[in-house]
Coordinates of C-alpha atoms in Angstrom, one line a residue:
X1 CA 1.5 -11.7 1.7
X2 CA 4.8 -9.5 0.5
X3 CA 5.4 -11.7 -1.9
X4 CA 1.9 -12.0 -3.6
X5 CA 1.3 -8.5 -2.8
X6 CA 4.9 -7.3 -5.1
X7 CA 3.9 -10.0 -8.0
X8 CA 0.5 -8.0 -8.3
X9 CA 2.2 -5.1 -8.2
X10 CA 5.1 -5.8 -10.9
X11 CA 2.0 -6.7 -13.3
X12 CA 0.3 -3.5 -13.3
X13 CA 3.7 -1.6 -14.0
X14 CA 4.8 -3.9 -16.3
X15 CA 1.4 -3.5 -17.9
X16 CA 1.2 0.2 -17.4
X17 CA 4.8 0.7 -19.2
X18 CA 4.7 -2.5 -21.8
X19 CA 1.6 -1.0 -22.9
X20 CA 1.7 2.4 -22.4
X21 CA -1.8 2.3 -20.6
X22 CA -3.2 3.4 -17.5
X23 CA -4.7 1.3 -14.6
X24 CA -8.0 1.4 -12.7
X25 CA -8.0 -0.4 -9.3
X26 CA -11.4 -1.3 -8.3
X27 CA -11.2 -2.2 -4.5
X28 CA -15.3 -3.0 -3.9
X29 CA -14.4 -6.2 -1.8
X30 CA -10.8 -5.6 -0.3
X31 CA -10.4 -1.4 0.3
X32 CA -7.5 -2.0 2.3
X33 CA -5.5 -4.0 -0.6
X34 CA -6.4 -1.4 -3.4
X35 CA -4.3 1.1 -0.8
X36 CA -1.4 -1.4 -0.4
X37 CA -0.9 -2.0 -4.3
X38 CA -2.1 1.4 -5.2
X39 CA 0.8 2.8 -2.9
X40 CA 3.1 0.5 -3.5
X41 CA 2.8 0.6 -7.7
X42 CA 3.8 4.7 -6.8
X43 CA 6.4 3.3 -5.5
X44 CA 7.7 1.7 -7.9
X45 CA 6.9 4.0 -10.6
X46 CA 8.2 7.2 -9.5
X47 CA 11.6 7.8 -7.6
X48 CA 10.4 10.5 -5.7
X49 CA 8.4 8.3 -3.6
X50 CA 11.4 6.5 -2.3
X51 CA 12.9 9.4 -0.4
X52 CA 11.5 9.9 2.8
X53 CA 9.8 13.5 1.3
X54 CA 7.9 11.4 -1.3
X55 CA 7.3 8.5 1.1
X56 CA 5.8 10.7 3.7
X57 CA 3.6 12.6 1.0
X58 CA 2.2 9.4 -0.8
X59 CA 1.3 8.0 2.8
X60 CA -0.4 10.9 3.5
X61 CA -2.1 11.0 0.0
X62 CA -3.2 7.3 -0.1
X63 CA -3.6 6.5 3.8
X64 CA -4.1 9.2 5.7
X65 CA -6.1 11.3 3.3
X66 CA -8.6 8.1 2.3
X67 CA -9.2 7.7 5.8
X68 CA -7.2 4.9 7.0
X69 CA -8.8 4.3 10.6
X70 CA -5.0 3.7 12.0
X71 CA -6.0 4.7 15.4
X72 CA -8.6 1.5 15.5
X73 CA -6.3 -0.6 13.7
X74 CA -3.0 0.0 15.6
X75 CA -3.8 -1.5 19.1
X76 CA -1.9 1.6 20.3
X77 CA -5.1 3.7 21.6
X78 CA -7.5 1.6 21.8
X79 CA -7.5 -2.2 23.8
X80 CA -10.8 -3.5 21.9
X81 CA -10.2 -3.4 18.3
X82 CA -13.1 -4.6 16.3
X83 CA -11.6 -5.1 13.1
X84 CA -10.0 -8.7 12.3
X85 CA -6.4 -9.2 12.6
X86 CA -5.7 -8.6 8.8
X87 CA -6.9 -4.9 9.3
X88 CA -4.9 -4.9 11.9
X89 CA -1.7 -5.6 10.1
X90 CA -2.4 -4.3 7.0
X91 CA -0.4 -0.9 7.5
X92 CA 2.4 -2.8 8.8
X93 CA 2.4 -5.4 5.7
X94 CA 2.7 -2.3 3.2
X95 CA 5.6 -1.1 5.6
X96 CA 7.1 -4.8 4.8
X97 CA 6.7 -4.2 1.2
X98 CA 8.6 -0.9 0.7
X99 CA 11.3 -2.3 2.5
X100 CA 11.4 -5.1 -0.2
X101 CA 10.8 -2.6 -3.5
X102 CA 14.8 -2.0 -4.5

């Protein structure tokens, strides 16, 4: 998953800066994976989200904000999650990807 999600990701910015063009993720299918590479191309693109200031402001911008359901997801507060295991993970899987973006 980290490694597809981080090939995806390298395209767009590659794209964005090769070309000198923006980008328009359309996430009508998969919400959850339009957050991950949105958040994670930030990442990349601008130092200031890799300090914990900017990593704590674009996870409150693109998660928190856009109305992650992280209490459902997280197992933590509730015992009966009824989302799949992949919503379940998916916070955690962007987590795994930062750690990867040098």
């Amino acid at each position: 998953y980290c490694r597809s999600c981080l090939r995806l990701v390298s395209e767009i910015v590659n794209t964005m800066f090769n070309k000198r063009t923006c980008c328009l993720l359309l996430g009508v299918t998969d919400r959850d994976l339009s957050c991950v590479v949105s958040s994670l191309v930030q990442l990349m693109c601008d130092s200031h989200y890799r300090t914990i200031t900017g990593l704590e402001s674009l996870v409150q911008k693109e998660w928190i904000a856009m109305g992650h359901p992280f209490t459902s997801r997280s197992g933590l507060v509730t015992e009966d999650s009824t989302e799949d295991d992949e919503g379940n993970l998916i916070f955690w899987r962007y987590t795994d990807c930062t750690r990867e973006v040098e």
